[in-house]
CSV table of C-alpha atoms in Angstrom, one decimal:
chain,number,residue,atom,x,y,z
F,23,PHE,CA,-9.3,2.9,0.4
F,24,VAL,CA,-9.6,1.3,4.1
F,25,SER,CA,-8.8,-1.5,4.9
F,26,SER,CA,-8.6,-4.0,8.6
F,27,PHE,CA,-7.6,-7.0,10.4
F,28,ILE,CA,-10.3,-7.9,12.4
F,29,LEU,CA,-13.7,-6.6,11.6
F,30,ALA,CA,-16.7,-6.8,13.8
F,31,ASP,CA,-20.6,-6.7,13.5
F,32,ASP,CA,-20.1,-3.2,16.0
F,33,ASP,CA,-21.2,0.0,16.6
F,34,LEU,CA,-18.0,1.5,14.5
F,35,ALA,CA,-18.2,-0.5,12.2
F,36,SER,CA,-21.9,0.0,11.7
F,37,GLU,CA,-21.4,4.1,11.8
F,38,MET,CA,-17.6,3.7,9.5
F,39,VAL,CA,-19.7,1.4,6.4
F,40,ASP,CA,-22.5,5.2,6.8
F,41,ARG,CA,-20.2,6.7,5.9
F,42,LEU,CA,-17.8,4.7,3.4
F,43,CYS,CA,-22.0,5.2,1.6
F,44,GLU,CA,-21.4,8.6,2.0
F,45,LYS,CA,-18.7,9.4,0.1
F,46,ALA,CA,-19.2,7.4,-2.6
F,47,GLN,CA,-22.5,8.4,-2.6
F,48,SER,CA,-21.0,11.4,-3.2
F,49,GLY,CA,-18.6,10.3,-5.5
F,50,VAL,CA,-15.4,9.6,-3.6
F,51,THR,CA,-14.2,6.1,-4.7
F,52,VAL,CA,-13.7,3.3,-1.8
F,53,ARG,CA,-12.7,0.5,-0.8
F,54,LEU,CA,-13.1,-1.3,1.9
F,55,LEU,CA,-11.1,-4.6,3.3
F,56,ALA,CA,-11.0,-6.8,5.9
F,57,ASP,CA,-8.7,-9.6,6.2
F,58,GLY,CA,-11.5,-13.7,5.3
F,59,PHE,CA,-9.8,-15.4,8.8
F,60,GLY,CA,-9.6,-12.3,11.4
F,61,SER,CA,-12.8,-10.3,9.7
F,62,TYR,CA,-14.4,-14.0,9.1
F,63,GLN,CA,-17.6,-13.2,11.3
F,64,PHE,CA,-17.7,-9.9,10.0
F,65,PRO,CA,-21.9,-10.1,7.9
F,66,ASP,CA,-21.5,-9.4,4.5
F,67,GLU,CA,-24.7,-7.8,4.8
F,68,MET,CA,-21.8,-4.1,4.8
F,69,LEU,CA,-20.0,-5.2,3.2
F,70,GLU,CA,-23.2,-5.4,0.6
F,71,ARG,CA,-24.3,-1.6,1.7
F,72,VAL,CA,-20.5,-0.1,-0.2
F,73,ARG,CA,-21.9,-2.0,-2.7
F,74,ASN,CA,-24.3,-0.5,-3.1
F,75,ALA,CA,-23.2,2.7,-2.1
F,76,GLY,CA,-21.3,3.1,-5.3
F,77,GLY,CA,-17.9,2.0,-3.2
F,78,LYS,CA,-15.8,-1.5,-3.0
F,79,ALA,CA,-15.8,-4.1,-0.1
F,80,ILE,CA,-14.2,-7.2,-0.4
F,81,LYS,CA,-12.2,-9.9,1.9
F,82,PHE,CA,-9.0,-10.5,1.3
F,83,LYS,CA,-8.4,-14.1,1.0
F,84,PRO,CA,-11.8,-15.1,2.4
F,85,ILE,CA,-12.7,-18.8,3.6
F,86,SER,CA,-16.0,-21.3,4.0
F,87,GLU,CA,-17.1,-22.0,7.6
F,88,LEU,CA,-15.8,-25.4,6.9
F,89,SER,CA,-12.4,-24.1,5.8
F,90,ARG,CA,-11.3,-22.3,8.2
F,91,PHE,CA,-8.9,-22.8,10.4
F,92,ALA,CA,-6.8,-24.6,7.4
F,93,TYR,CA,-6.1,-21.3,5.9
F,94,LEU,CA,-4.2,-19.5,9.1
F,95,ASN,CA,-1.1,-18.2,7.9
F,96,PHE,CA,-0.7,-16.1,5.0
F,97,ARG,CA,-3.3,-13.7,7.2
F,98,ASN,CA,-3.4,-9.8,5.5
F,99,HIS,CA,-2.6,-7.9,9.4
F,100,ARG,CA,-2.3,-4.7,8.2
F,101,LYS,CA,-5.4,-1.8,9.2
F,102,LEU,CA,-4.7,1.6,7.5
F,103,VAL,CA,-6.8,4.1,6.2
F,104,VAL,CA,-4.8,6.4,3.3
F,105,ALA,CA,-7.3,9.5,2.2
F,106,ASP,CA,-6.7,10.8,-1.8
F,107,GLY,CA,-3.6,9.7,-1.0
F,108,ASP,CA,-2.3,12.2,0.7
F,109,HIS,CA,-2.8,11.2,5.1
F,110,ALA,CA,-3.3,8.6,6.5
F,111,LEU,CA,-3.3,6.5,8.8
F,112,LEU,CA,-0.5,3.0,10.4
F,113,GLY,CA,-0.8,1.0,13.4
F,114,GLY,CA,-2.2,-1.5,15.4
F,115,ALA,CA,-5.4,-1.4,16.1
F,116,ASN,CA,-7.9,-3.0,14.4
F,117,LEU,CA,-10.6,-0.8,13.5
F,118,VAL,CA,-13.2,-2.5,16.5
F,119,SER,CA,-15.2,-0.9,19.3
F,120,TYR,CA,-13.3,-2.3,22.2
F,121,GLU,CA,-9.9,0.0,20.3
F,122,MET,CA,-12.0,3.0,19.4
F,123,THR,CA,-14.2,4.8,20.6
F,124,HIS,CA,-15.8,8.2,21.1
F,125,GLN,CA,-15.0,7.9,25.2
F,126,PRO,CA,-12.5,5.1,25.6
F,127,ASP,CA,-13.8,3.5,29.4
F,128,ASP,CA,-11.7,0.6,31.7
F,129,ASN,CA,-12.1,-2.1,28.5
F,130,THR,CA,-10.5,-0.4,25.5
F,131,TRP,CA,-7.5,-2.0,24.8
F,132,ILE,CA,-4.5,0.0,24.7
F,133,ASP,CA,-2.5,0.5,21.4
F,134,TYR,CA,-0.2,2.7,19.5
F,135,SER,CA,-1.1,4.5,15.6
F,136,LEU,CA,0.2,6.9,13.2
F,137,ARG,CA,-1.6,9.4,11.3
F,138,ILE,CA,1.4,10.8,8.4
F,139,ASP,CA,0.6,12.7,5.6
F,140,GLY,CA,3.1,13.3,2.7
F,141,MET,CA,4.9,11.7,0.3
F,142,CYS,CA,4.8,8.3,2.7
F,143,ALA,CA,1.1,8.1,2.8
F,144,ARG,CA,1.8,7.8,-1.1
F,145,GLN,CA,3.0,4.8,0.2
F,146,ILE,CA,0.9,3.0,2.4
F,147,GLU,CA,-1.9,3.6,-0.7
F,148,ALA,CA,0.6,1.8,-2.7
F,149,VAL,CA,0.9,-1.2,0.0
F,150,PHE,CA,-3.7,-0.8,-0.2
F,151,LEU,CA,-4.0,-1.2,-3.8
F,152,SER,CA,-1.3,-3.9,-4.1
F,153,ASP,CA,-3.3,-6.2,-1.5
F,154,TRP,CA,-6.1,-5.3,-3.4
F,155,ASN,CA,-5.3,-5.9,-6.5
F,156,PHE,CA,-3.9,-9.3,-5.2
F,157,ALA,CA,-7.7,-10.0,-4.0
F,158,ALA,CA,-9.9,-8.0,-6.9
F,159,ASP,CA,-7.8,-8.8,-9.4
F,160,GLU,CA,-7.7,-6.0,-10.5
F,161,GLU,CA,-4.8,-3.8,-11.8
F,162,LEU,CA,-5.3,-0.9,-10.1
F,163,GLU,CA,-2.6,2.0,-10.5
F,164,LEU,CA,-1.8,4.8,-8.4
F,165,SER,CA,-2.9,8.3,-9.5
F,166,ASN,CA,-0.9,11.2,-10.7
F,167,ARG,CA,-1.7,13.2,-8.8
F,168,PRO,CA,0.9,15.7,-7.2
F,169,ILE,CA,3.0,15.6,-4.1
F,170,TRP,CA,1.1,16.8,-1.1
F,171,THR,CA,3.2,19.3,1.0
F,172,LEU,CA,3.2,21.7,3.6
F,173,ASP,CA,0.8,24.9,3.1
F,174,ASP,CA,1.9,27.7,2.4
F,175,SER,CA,0.3,29.3,4.9
F,176,GLN,CA,2.1,27.5,7.3
F,177,SER,CA,4.9,28.3,8.9
F,178,GLU,CA,8.4,27.0,7.4
F,179,SER,CA,9.6,26.7,12.0
F,180,THR,CA,6.2,24.5,12.4
F,181,ALA,CA,7.6,22.6,8.7
F,182,ASP,CA,10.6,22.0,10.1
F,183,GLU,CA,8.6,20.3,13.1
F,184,ASP,CA,6.6,17.8,11.8
F,185,GLN,CA,9.0,16.4,8.7
F,186,ALA,CA,10.5,13.4,9.6
F,187,VAL,CA,11.9,10.9,7.8
F,188,LEU,CA,10.2,7.4,7.5
F,189,GLN,CA,10.7,4.5,6.0
F,190,LEU,CA,7.7,2.3,5.3
F,191,ILE,CA,8.1,-1.5,5.1
F,192,PRO,CA,5.7,-3.3,4.0
F,193,ILE,CA,6.5,-7.6,4.6
F,194,GLY,CA,4.8,-10.3,3.3
F,195,PRO,CA,4.8,-13.7,2.5
F,196,ASP,CA,4.7,-12.3,-1.7
F,197,GLY,CA,8.4,-10.4,-0.8
F,198,PRO,CA,11.2,-11.0,0.2
F,199,THR,CA,12.2,-13.5,3.3
F,200,ASP,CA,12.5,-12.3,6.3
F,201,VAL,CA,12.5,-9.2,6.5
F,202,LEU,CA,11.4,-8.3,9.6
F,203,ASN,CA,13.8,-10.1,11.6
F,204,ASP,CA,16.7,-9.0,9.8
F,205,ILE,CA,15.4,-5.1,10.2
F,206,TRP,CA,15.6,-6.1,14.0
F,207,LEU,CA,18.3,-8.4,13.7
F,208,THR,CA,20.9,-5.6,13.0
F,209,GLY,CA,19.0,-2.9,14.8
F,210,PHE,CA,19.7,-5.2,18.2
F,211,ALA,CA,23.2,-5.7,17.2
F,212,ARG,CA,23.3,-2.1,17.0
F,213,ALA,CA,21.7,-0.9,19.6
F,214,ARG,CA,24.5,0.9,22.5
F,215,ARG,CA,22.2,1.9,25.2
F,216,HIS,CA,19.1,1.1,25.1
F,217,ILE,CA,15.3,-1.6,23.9
F,218,ARG,CA,12.0,-0.8,24.0
F,219,ILE,CA,9.6,-3.3,23.3
F,220,VAL,CA,5.7,-2.9,23.7
F,221,THR,CA,3.6,-6.3,22.2
F,222,PRO,CA,0.9,-7.7,23.3
F,223,TYR,CA,3.0,-11.2,21.6
F,224,PHE,CA,5.3,-12.2,22.7
F,225,VAL,CA,6.8,-15.2,21.0
F,226,PRO,CA,10.1,-14.6,18.7
F,227,PRO,CA,11.8,-16.3,17.2
F,228,PRO,CA,15.1,-18.3,18.0
F,229,GLY,CA,17.9,-15.3,16.2
F,230,ALA,CA,15.7,-12.6,18.3
F,231,MET,CA,16.0,-14.0,21.7
F,232,GLN,CA,19.6,-15.1,21.2
F,233,SER,CA,20.0,-11.0,19.9
F,234,LEU,CA,18.2,-9.5,23.0
F,235,ALA,CA,20.6,-11.9,25.5
F,236,THR,CA,23.8,-10.6,24.1
F,237,ALA,CA,22.2,-6.9,24.2
F,238,VAL,CA,21.8,-6.9,28.0
F,239,ARG,CA,25.5,-9.1,27.6
F,240,ARG,CA,27.6,-6.0,26.6
F,241,GLY,CA,25.8,-3.0,28.7
F,242,VAL,CA,22.5,-2.4,26.9
F,243,GLU,CA,19.1,-2.4,28.6
F,244,VAL,CA,16.8,-4.3,27.2
F,245,THR,CA,12.8,-3.1,28.4
F,246,VAL,CA,9.4,-5.7,27.8
F,247,ILE,CA,5.9,-4.5,27.8
F,248,VAL,CA,3.5,-6.7,27.7
F,249,PRO,CA,-0.7,-7.6,29.0
F,250,ARG,CA,-1.0,-9.7,31.7
F,251,SER,CA,-3.8,-11.3,30.5
F,252,SER,CA,-4.1,-11.3,26.2
F,253,ASP,CA,-7.1,-12.3,24.0
F,254,VAL,CA,-5.3,-15.0,22.9
F,255,PRO,CA,-4.7,-17.1,26.3
F,256,PRO,CA,-2.1,-19.5,24.2
F,257,ALA,CA,0.0,-16.7,23.5
F,258,ASP,CA,-0.3,-15.4,27.6
F,259,TYR,CA,1.0,-18.8,27.6
F,260,ALA,CA,4.1,-20.5,25.5
F,261,ARG,CA,6.0,-16.2,25.9
F,262,LEU,CA,6.2,-17.3,29.7
F,263,ASP,CA,9.2,-19.7,28.5
F,264,TYR,CA,10.0,-17.1,26.5
F,265,LEU,CA,10.5,-14.4,29.4
F,266,HIS,CA,11.7,-16.6,31.8
F,267,ASP,CA,14.6,-17.3,29.9
F,268,LEU,CA,15.3,-12.8,29.5
F,269,GLN,CA,15.3,-12.1,32.3
F,270,GLN,CA,17.3,-14.8,34.2
F,271,THR,CA,20.3,-12.5,31.8
F,272,GLY,CA,18.7,-9.6,33.0
F,273,VAL,CA,15.9,-8.6,30.2
F,274,GLN,CA,13.8,-6.2,32.9
F,275,VAL,CA,10.0,-7.9,31.4
F,276,TYR,CA,6.9,-5.2,32.4
F,277,GLN,CA,3.5,-6.0,32.4
F,278,HIS,CA,0.3,-4.2,32.6
F,279,PRO,CA,-1.4,-4.6,35.1
F,280,ASP,CA,-5.4,-3.7,34.3
F,281,LYS,CA,-5.9,-3.9,30.0
F,282,MET,CA,-4.7,-5.6,27.0
F,283,VAL,CA,-1.9,-3.5,25.4
F,284,HIS,CA,-1.8,-4.2,21.8
F,285,ALA,CA,0.4,-2.1,20.3
F,286,LYS,CA,3.6,-2.5,18.0
F,287,MET,CA,6.7,-0.7,18.7
F,288,VAL,CA,10.8,-1.4,19.2
F,289,ILE,CA,12.6,2.0,20.3
F,290,LEU,CA,16.5,2.2,19.3
F,291,ASP,CA,18.2,4.0,21.2
F,292,ASP,CA,15.7,6.7,21.5
F,293,SER,CA,17.3,7.5,17.6
F,294,VAL,CA,14.5,5.3,15.6
F,295,ALA,CA,11.7,3.8,16.6
F,296,TYR,CA,9.6,0.7,14.0
F,297,CYS,CA,5.3,1.6,14.6
F,298,GLY,CA,2.5,-0.7,12.2
F,299,SER,CA,0.6,-3.7,13.0
F,300,ALA,CA,2.9,-6.5,13.8
F,301,ASN,CA,3.5,-8.5,17.2
F,302,PHE,CA,6.7,-9.9,17.9
F,303,ASP,CA,5.7,-12.5,16.6
F,304,MET,CA,6.3,-16.0,14.7
F,305,ARG,CA,3.0,-16.1,13.3
F,306,SER,CA,4.4,-11.6,12.5
F,307,PHE,CA,7.8,-12.8,12.2
F,308,LEU,CA,7.7,-15.0,8.7
F,309,LEU,CA,3.7,-16.0,7.9
F,310,ASN,CA,1.5,-12.5,7.6
F,311,TYR,CA,1.5,-9.8,6.3
F,312,GLU,CA,2.6,-6.0,8.3
F,313,LEU,CA,2.6,-3.1,7.6
F,314,ILE,CA,5.0,-1.0,9.8
F,315,VAL,CA,7.3,2.3,9.4
F,316,GLY,CA,10.4,3.4,11.2
F,317,ILE,CA,11.0,6.8,12.5
F,318,PHE,CA,14.2,8.4,12.0
F,319,ASN,CA,13.1,12.0,13.4
F,320,LYS,CA,14.8,12.1,17.2
F,321,ALA,CA,11.4,14.6,17.9
F,322,LYS,CA,9.1,12.4,17.3
F,323,VAL,CA,11.5,9.7,18.4
F,324,GLN,CA,11.2,11.0,21.5
F,325,GLU,CA,7.6,11.8,21.3
F,326,SER,CA,7.6,7.6,21.7
F,327,VAL,CA,10.1,7.0,23.6
F,328,GLU,CA,7.5,9.4,26.6
F,329,TRP,CA,4.2,7.3,26.0
F,330,PHE,CA,6.2,3.6,26.1
F,331,ASP,CA,7.6,5.6,29.6
F,332,SER,CA,4.8,6.2,30.7
F,333,LEU,CA,2.7,3.8,29.7
F,334,ALA,CA,6.1,1.5,31.8
F,335,GLU,CA,4.3,3.1,35.1
F,336,ASP,CA,1.4,2.0,34.4
F,337,CYS,CA,2.9,-1.2,35.2
F,338,ILE,CA,4.6,-3.8,37.3
F,339,PRO,CA,7.6,-6.3,36.8
F,340,GLN,CA,6.2,-10.0,35.8
F,341,ALA,CA,7.2,-12.5,38.5
F,342,CYS,CA,9.7,-14.7,37.6
F,343,ASN,CA,8.5,-18.2,39.3
F,344,ASP,CA,10.2,-20.9,38.5
F,345,THR,CA,7.9,-23.9,39.0
F,346,TRP,CA,7.4,-27.1,37.4
F,347,TYR,CA,3.8,-26.5,36.0
F,348,ARG,CA,4.6,-23.4,34.5
F,349,ARG,CA,7.8,-24.6,32.5
F,350,ALA,CA,5.2,-27.9,31.6
F,351,LEU,CA,3.5,-24.6,30.0
F,352,GLY,CA,5.9,-23.1,28.6
F,353,VAL,CA,7.7,-26.6,27.4
F,354,ALA,CA,4.7,-27.2,25.9
F,355,ALA,CA,3.8,-23.5,24.5
F,356,ARG,CA,6.4,-23.7,22.6
F,357,MET,CA,6.0,-27.1,20.2
F,358,VAL,CA,3.0,-25.5,19.0
F,359,ALA,CA,4.6,-21.4,19.2
F,360,GLU,CA,4.2,-20.4,15.5
F,361,GLU,CA,0.4,-21.0,15.0
F,362,LEU,CA,-0.3,-19.3,18.6
């Protein structure tokens, strides 16, 4: 099962469709789900190839050319792959060639995804099936296969190192409201030492802004990493005012000078890390279908901390130039922040 917000007519998509077709022809159940807005330009011929091979492929809430911008909200922003309900990939990376390449180059985006095996993978499969049933008007259910366990040949020490307590958190307009907002605000309020955030777009709701400022005032070190230039220039203008306000309270803001950083991660006190598809913006907080996972294993959280710190070393402090032009851009962008 494969789901991606963005699919493009590129070499990666062609290779992926080839492999899905091979699997479908061999008798494996194959389903491909692409968001109707994010994958608007993904050719229907690609989907048809999967269908002709015996698989199924559809778009989530498909849109027409005339109505494309009338349906910006409630998009499926999740990115995941599930194999046999036992193995899964989940994170921020879309299945496009500028994010996933055999040989990354200077134009390849920086992103972060997780390989998950075991019970949580079955839960990820359940989220996919829920999305599929809504989009395809079907009633698929989880299979009754036994839950995957570590191979008996693995040593006990290896098993202990690889096991982790995870919390899978689906977010969307079909569930309880403000789930992501509640998670962040609760986590920020409980933080005592560090809050680390990496996101391509920083356009949060007022409550998150206030919570981060409050954390700084009680002595918590807050660090935010964003790309210098993202793929959505209006969002870059919008973040100016937000980040300026936080810098005034003592938040450390860093920009990656060379690459698009598309990873989405929040790490609290080196004790829990949240990773997945949700950006730190109002669209992810309130409007999109998102999927994040909370990691509560200290060793695994430390891996995320090390990755964050390594990324920070390649970044530079964001200049805080308080000019009338910057203020005008920030105010104007805030007026349409929810649509960014």
